[in-house]
Short mmCIF file of C-alpha atoms in Angstrom, two decimals:
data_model
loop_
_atom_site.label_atom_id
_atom_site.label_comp_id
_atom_site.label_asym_id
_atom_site.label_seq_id
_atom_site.Cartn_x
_atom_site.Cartn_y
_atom_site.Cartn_z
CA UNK A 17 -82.42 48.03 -92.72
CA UNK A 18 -81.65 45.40 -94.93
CA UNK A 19 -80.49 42.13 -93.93
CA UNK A 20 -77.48 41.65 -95.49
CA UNK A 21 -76.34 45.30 -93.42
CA UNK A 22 -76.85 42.57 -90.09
CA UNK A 23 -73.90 39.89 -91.73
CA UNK A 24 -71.90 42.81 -92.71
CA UNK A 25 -68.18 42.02 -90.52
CA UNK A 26 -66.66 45.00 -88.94
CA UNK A 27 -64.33 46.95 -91.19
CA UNK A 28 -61.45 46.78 -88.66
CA UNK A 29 -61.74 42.87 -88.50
CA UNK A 30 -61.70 43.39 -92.41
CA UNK A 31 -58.74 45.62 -92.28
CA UNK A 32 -57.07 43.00 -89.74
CA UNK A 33 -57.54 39.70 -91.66
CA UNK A 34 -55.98 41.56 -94.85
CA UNK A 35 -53.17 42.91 -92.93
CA UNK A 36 -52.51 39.65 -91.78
CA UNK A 37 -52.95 37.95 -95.18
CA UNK A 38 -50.42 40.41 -96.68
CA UNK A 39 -47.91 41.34 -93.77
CA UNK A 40 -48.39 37.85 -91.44
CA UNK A 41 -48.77 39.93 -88.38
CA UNK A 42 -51.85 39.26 -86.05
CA UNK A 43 -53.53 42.56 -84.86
CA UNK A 44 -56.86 41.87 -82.49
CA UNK A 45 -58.44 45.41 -83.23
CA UNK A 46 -60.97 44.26 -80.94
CA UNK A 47 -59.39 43.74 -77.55
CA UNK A 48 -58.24 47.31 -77.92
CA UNK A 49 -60.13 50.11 -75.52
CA UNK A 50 -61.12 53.52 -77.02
CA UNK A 51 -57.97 55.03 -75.23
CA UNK A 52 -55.66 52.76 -76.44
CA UNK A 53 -57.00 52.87 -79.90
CA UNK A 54 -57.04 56.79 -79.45
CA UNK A 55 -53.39 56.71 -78.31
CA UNK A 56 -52.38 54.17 -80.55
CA UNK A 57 -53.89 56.50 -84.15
CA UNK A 58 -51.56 59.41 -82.92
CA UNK A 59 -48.78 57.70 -83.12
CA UNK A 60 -49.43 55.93 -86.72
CA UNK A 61 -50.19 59.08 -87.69
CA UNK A 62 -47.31 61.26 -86.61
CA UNK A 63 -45.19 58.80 -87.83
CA UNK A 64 -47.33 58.90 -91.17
CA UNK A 65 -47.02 62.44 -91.09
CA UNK A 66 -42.81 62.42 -90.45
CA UNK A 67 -42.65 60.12 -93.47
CA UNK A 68 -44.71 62.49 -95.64
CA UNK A 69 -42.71 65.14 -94.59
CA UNK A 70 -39.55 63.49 -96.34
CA UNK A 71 -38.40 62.89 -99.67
CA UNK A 72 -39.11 59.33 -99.34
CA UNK A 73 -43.19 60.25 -99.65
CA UNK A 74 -42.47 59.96 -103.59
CA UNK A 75 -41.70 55.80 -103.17
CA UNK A 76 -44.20 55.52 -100.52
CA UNK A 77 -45.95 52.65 -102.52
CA UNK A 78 -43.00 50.59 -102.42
CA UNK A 79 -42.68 50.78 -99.27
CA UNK A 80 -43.50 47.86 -96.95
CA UNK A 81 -43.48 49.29 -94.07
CA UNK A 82 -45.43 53.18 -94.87
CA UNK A 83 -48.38 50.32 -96.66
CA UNK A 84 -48.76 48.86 -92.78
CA UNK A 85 -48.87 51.94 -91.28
CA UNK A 86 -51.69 53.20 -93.87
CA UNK A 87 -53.36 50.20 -93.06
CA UNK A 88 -52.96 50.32 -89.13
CA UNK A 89 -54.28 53.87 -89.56
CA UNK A 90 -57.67 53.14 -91.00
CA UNK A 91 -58.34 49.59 -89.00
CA UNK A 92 -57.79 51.88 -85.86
CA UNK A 93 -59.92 55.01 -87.33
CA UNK A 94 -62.77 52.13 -88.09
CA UNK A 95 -62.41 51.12 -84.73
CA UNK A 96 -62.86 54.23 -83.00
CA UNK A 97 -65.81 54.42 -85.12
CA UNK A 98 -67.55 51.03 -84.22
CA UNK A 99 -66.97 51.85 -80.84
CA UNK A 100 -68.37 55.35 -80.95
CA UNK A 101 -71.29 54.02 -82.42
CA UNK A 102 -74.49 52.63 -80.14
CA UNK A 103 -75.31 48.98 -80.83
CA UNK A 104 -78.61 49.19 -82.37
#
């Protein structure tokens, strides 16, 4: 293990602080329990998977508010991973 891997920030507190910077919404990834995260990536997802289920997937780039939910998607797929994963 090298030390740099020990300063290394989460990737959902990553994913949160660039969400914030771009969007100006405040998301604590971390105060979220595994449930809630759980519960909280089915529903980005189905509504990820509604929108790519439309004609509107070919402007998805555009659009504001499909780039947050891409986001929210990975922070809370990180999450469930950091919290899956036994402190060392």
């Amino acid at each position: 293990m090298k030390l740099t891997e020990l300063a290394t920030p989460k990737k959902s507190r990553q994913v949160a602080q660039v969400f914030e910077s771009y969007f100006g919404n405040t998301i604590s990834f971390d105060q979220l329990t595994p449930g809630q995260t759980k519960h909280m990536l089915v529903k980005v997802q189905g509504v990820l998977a509604e929108h790519r289920s439309t004609t509107a997937r070919h402007h998805s780039e555009t659009n504001p508010r499909y780039l947050q939910l891409v986001m929210m998607e990975q922070a809370l797929s990180a999450r469930l991973k950091e919290t899956e994963m036994p402190p060392a």
